[in-house]
Short mmCIF file of C-alpha atoms and ligand atoms in Angstrom, two decimals:
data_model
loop_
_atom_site.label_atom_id
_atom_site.label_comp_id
_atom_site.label_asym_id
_atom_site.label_seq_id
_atom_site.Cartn_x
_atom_site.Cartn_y
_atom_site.Cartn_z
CA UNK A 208 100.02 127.54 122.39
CA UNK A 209 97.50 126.74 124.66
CA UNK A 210 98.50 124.88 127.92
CA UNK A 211 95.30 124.48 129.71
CA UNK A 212 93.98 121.39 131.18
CA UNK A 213 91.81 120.23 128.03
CA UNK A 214 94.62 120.42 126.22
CA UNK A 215 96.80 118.59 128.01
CA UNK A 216 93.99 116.13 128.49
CA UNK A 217 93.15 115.95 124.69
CA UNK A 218 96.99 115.92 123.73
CA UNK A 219 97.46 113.01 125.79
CA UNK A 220 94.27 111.24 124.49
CA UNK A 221 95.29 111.38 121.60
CA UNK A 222 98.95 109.80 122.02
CA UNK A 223 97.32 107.20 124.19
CA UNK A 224 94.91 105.94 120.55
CA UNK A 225 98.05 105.99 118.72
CA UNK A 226 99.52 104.05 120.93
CA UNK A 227 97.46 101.61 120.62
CA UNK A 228 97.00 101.83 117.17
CA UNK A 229 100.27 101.32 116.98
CA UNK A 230 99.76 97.39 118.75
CA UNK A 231 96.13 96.83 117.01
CA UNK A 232 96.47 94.66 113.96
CA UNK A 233 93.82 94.86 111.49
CA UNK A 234 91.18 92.59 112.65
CA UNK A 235 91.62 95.16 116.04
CA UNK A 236 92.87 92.46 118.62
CA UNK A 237 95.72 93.19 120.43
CA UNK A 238 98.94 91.42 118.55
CA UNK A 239 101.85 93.42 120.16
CA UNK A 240 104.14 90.14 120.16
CA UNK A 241 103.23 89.30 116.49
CA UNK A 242 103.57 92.67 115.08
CA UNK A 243 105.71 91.90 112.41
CA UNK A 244 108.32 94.95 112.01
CA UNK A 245 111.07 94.53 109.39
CA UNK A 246 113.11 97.03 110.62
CA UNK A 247 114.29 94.95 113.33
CA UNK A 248 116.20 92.56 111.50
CA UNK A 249 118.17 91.88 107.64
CA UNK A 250 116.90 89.36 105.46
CA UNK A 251 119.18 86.89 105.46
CA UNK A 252 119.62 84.39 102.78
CA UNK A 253 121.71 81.07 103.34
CA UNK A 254 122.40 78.79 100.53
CA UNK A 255 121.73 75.09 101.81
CA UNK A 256 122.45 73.42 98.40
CA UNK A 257 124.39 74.19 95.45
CA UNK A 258 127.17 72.93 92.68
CA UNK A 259 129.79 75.27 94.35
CA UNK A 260 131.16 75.34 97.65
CA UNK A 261 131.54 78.37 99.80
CA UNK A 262 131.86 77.55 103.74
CA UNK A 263 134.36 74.86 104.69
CA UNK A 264 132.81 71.69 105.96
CA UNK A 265 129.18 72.42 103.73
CA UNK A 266 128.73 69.76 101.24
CA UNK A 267 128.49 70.79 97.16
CA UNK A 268 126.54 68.97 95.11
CA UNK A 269 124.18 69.55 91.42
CA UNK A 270 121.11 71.64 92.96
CA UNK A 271 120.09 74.44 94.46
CA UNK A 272 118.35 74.95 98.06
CA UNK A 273 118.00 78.54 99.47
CA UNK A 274 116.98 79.80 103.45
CA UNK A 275 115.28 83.22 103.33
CA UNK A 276 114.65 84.54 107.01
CA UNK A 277 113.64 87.96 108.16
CA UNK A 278 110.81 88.60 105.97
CA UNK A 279 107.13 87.87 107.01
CA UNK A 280 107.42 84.31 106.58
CA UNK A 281 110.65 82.45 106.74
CA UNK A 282 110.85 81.00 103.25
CA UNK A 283 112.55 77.58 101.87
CA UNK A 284 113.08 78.23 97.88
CA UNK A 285 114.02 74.77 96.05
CA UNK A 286 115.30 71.76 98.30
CA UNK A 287 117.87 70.52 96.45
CA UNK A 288 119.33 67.26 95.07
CA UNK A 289 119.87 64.41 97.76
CA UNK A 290 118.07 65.07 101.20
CA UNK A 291 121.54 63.47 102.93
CA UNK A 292 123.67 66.30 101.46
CA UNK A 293 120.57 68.84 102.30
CA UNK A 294 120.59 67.70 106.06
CA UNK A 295 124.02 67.48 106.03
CA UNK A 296 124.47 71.30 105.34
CA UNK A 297 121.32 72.11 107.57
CA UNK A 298 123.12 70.51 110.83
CA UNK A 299 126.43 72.39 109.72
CA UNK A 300 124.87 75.77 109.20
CA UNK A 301 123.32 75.41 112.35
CA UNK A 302 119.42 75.83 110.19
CA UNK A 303 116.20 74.96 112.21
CA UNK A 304 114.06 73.60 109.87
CA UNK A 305 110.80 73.72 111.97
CA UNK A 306 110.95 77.81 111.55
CA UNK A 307 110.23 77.43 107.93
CA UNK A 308 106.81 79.25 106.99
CA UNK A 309 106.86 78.54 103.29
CA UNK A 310 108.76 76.27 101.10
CA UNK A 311 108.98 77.89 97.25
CA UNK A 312 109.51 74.84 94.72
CA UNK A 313 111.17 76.61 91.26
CA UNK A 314 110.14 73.65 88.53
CA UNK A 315 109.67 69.96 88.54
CA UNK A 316 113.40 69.13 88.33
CA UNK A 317 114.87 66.67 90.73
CA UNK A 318 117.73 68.83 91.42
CA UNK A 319 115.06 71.48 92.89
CA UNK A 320 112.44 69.07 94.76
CA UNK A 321 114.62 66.06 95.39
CA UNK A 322 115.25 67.31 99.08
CA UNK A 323 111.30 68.75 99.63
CA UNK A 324 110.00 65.16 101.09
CA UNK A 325 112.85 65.05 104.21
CA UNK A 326 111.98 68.22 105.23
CA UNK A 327 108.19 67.67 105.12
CA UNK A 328 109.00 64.89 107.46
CA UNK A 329 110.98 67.37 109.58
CA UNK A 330 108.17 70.08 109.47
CA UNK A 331 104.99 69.58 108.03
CA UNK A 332 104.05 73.16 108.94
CA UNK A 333 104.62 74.96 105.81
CA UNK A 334 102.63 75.98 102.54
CA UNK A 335 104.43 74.36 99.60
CA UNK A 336 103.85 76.59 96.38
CA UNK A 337 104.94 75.46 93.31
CA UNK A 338 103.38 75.89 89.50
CA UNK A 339 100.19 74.73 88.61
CA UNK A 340 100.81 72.80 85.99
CA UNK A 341 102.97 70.65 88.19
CA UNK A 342 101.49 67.38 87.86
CA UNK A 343 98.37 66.64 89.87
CA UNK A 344 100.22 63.67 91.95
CA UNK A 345 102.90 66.66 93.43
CA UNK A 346 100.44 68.25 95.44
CA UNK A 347 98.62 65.23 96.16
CA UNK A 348 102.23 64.15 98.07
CA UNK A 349 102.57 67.40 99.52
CA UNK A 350 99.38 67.05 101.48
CA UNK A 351 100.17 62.97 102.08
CA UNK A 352 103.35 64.64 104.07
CA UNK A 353 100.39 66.87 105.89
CA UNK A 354 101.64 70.47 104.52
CA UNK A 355 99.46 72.22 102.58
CA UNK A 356 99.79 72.49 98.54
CA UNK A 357 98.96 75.50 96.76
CA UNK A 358 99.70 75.49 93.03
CA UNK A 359 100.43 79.01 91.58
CA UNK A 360 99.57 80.57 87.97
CA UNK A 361 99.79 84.01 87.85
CA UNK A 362 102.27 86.27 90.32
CA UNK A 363 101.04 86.19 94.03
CA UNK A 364 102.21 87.88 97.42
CA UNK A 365 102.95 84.89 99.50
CA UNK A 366 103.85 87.44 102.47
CA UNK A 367 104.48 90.73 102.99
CA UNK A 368 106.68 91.94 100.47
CA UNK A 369 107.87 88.66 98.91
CA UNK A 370 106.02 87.98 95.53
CA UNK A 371 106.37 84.57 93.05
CA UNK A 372 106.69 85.65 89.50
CA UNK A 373 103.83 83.39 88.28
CA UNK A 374 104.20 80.43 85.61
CA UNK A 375 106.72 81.32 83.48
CA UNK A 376 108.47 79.38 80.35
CA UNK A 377 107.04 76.97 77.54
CA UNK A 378 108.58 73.55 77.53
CA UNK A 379 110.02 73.51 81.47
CA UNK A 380 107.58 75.78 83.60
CA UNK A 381 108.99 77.89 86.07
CA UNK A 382 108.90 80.53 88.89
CA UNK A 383 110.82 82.49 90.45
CA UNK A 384 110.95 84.55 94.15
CA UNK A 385 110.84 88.53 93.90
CA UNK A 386 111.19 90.15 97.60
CA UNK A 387 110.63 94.49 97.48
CA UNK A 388 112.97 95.61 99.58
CA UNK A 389 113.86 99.29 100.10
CA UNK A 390 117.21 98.83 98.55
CA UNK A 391 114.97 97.50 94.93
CA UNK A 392 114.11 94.26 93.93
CA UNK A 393 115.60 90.89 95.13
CA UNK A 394 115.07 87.98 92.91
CA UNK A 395 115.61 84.45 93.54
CA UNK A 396 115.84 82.41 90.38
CA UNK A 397 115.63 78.32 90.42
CA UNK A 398 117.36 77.09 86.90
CA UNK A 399 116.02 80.08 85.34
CA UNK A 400 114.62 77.56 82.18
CA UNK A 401 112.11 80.28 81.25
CA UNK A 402 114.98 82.73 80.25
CA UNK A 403 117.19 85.03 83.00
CA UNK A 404 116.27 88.25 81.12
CA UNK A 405 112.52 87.13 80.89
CA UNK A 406 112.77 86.82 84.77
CA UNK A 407 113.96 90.05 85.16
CA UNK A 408 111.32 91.73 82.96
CA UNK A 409 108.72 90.11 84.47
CA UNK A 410 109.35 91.34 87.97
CA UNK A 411 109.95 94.83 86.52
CA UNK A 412 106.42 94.44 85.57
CA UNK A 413 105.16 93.34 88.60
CA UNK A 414 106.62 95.60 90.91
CA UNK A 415 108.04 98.27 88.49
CA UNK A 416 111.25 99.06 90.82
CA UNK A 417 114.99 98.86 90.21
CA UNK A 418 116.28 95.53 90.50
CA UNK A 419 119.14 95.46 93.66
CA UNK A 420 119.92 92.33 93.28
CA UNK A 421 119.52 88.77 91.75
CA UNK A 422 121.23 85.42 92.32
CA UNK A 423 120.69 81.74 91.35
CA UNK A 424 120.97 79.39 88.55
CA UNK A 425 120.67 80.81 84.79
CA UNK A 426 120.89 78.04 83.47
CA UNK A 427 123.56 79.76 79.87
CA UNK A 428 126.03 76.78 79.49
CA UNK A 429 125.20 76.27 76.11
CA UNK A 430 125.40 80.13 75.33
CA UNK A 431 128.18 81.05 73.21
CA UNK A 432 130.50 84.54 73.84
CA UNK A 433 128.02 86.71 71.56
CA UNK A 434 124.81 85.35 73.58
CA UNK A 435 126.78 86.19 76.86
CA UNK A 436 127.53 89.41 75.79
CA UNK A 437 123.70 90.41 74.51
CA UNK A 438 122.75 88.80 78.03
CA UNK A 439 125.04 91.00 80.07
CA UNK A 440 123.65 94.07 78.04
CA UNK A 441 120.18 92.87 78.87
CA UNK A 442 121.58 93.04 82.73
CA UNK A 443 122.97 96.55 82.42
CA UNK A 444 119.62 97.69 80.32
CA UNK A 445 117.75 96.81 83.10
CA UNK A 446 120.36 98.55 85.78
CA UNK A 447 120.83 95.56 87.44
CA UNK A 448 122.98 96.65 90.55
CA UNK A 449 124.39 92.89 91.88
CA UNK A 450 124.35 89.49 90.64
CA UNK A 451 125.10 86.15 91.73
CA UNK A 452 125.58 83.34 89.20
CA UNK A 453 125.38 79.71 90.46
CA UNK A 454 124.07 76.40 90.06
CA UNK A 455 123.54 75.39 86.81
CA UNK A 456 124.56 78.82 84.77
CA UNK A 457 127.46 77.43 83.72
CA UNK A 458 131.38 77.91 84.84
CA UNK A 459 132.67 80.16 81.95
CA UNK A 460 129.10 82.14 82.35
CA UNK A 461 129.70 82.81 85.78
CA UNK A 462 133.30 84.08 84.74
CA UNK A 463 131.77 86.34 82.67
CA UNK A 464 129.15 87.65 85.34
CA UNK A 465 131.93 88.00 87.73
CA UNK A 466 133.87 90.24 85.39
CA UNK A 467 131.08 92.30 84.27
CA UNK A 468 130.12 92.85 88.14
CA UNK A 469 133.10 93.55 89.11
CA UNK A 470 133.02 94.72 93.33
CA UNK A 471 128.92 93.90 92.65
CA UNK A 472 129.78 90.30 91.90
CA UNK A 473 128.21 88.19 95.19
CA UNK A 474 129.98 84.71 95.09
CA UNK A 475 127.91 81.76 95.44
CA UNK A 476 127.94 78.88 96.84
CA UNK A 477 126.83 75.88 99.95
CA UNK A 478 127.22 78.13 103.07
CA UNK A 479 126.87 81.73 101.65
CA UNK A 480 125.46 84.11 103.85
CA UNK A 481 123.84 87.10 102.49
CA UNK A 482 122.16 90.24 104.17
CA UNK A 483 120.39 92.79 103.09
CA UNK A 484 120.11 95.20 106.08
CA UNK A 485 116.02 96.15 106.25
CA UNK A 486 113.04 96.69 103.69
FE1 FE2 B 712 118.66 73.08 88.37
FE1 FE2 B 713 116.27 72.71 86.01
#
């Protein structure tokens, strides 16, 4: 190998560009502070609001509220039932508010939005997405709380990594959260009205990878033993590694996902802390 000076001068030219390639974001300013690099941290999901209780001194109530931090955007999926019981669990679980990015509404039930106008008062910062055929008045009190509205219809990245699944269902419309993670897919469901196993599918065809994990309501009370059963076989068709049934699946349901998960069961519930270690 060569040594001389032009070498040495041209080596270290060229580790000097990639340097600062390395802090150039793509519009070519210099954004070292804002880089966004997910291998520094998990992505952490706390569960503000739900039917179950996890963490003593977190209040359980009919809903379903979910933090997601350490991806692009710090995400708020669903807001739960009664903004006192929201709040309450916010102060408890020690959850700023003002660093949510992006609020994710599931469906127009009131167990889902009922919380969404408090924290607009608390942080008006935030993109609310929700589906677009949401009645017209929704986003119209979105922007009265000063966020901004954006209705969705077909699947969208809403950051890096984190997807919606698009409209789903026919009488109740609904969406749900898929995040791409290196460990396979994450998916966030709401009440999962539009069908678990449609959910599932669908984010198989968006993204096409396994499916790591997936946790929320699934909304099966009314599904008898033999529907359970083709459900679960629907999960293990689909290789679906870990599950978390809450909310509004139904108590015996959730049984029957605990059994069939066995060590990949993830309990539920107000206070649950879950990481996933990096993308
Ligand atoms: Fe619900
Ligand atoms: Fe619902």
């Amino acid at each position: 190998m060569r040594t001389d000076s032009s070498s040495i001068k041209s080596l270290t030219l060229a580790l000097g560009v990639l340097f600062l390639g390395a802090f150039l974001n793509g519009e070519g300013t210099l954004a070292a502070a804002k880089v966004f690099n997910p291998a520094d941290q998990p992505i952490r999901f706390t569960v503000l609001y739900d039917n179950y209780l996890y963490k003593e001194g977190t209040k359980p109530d009919w809903g379903f509220s979910c933090l997601i931090e350490g991806t692009e955007k710090t995400i708020l999926f669903d807001t739960g039932t009664q903004p006192q019981i929201l709040m309450h669990n916010v102060e408890v679980l020690g959850v700023d508010l003002k660093k949510v990015d992006q609020i994710v509404i599931s469906h127009d039930h009131g167990d889902h939005t009922g919380g969404l106008p408090a924290v607009l008062e608390k942080n008006p910062n935030v993109t609310v997405f929700f589906p677009i055929s949401f009645p017209g008045e929704f986003g119209r009190r979105v922007e009265g709380l000063k966020a901004k509205a954006q209705s969705v219809d077909k699947s969208i990245e809403i950051c890096r990594n984190v997807y919606l699944t698009g409209e789903m269902g026919d009488e109740i419309k609904e969406q749900s959260l898929i995040i791409d993670t290196a460990k396979g897919l994450i998916i966030v469901t709401g009440c999962s009205h539009q069908g678990i196993l449609n959910i599932l599918k669908r984010a198989k065809e968006i993204l096409d990878k396994p499916i790591y994990l997936v946790f929320g309501g699934f909304h099966l009370g009314n599904k008898s033993d033999a529907e359970m059963q083709e459900i679960l076989a629907g999960f293990r068709k689909l290789k679906v590694e870990k599950c978390g049934a809450t909310h509004c699946t139904g108590d015996t349901q959730i049984a029957m996902f605990k059994k069939a998960f066995g060590e990949n069961y993830v309990p539920m519930g107000t206070g649950r802390v879950i990481e996933v270690p990096v993308f």
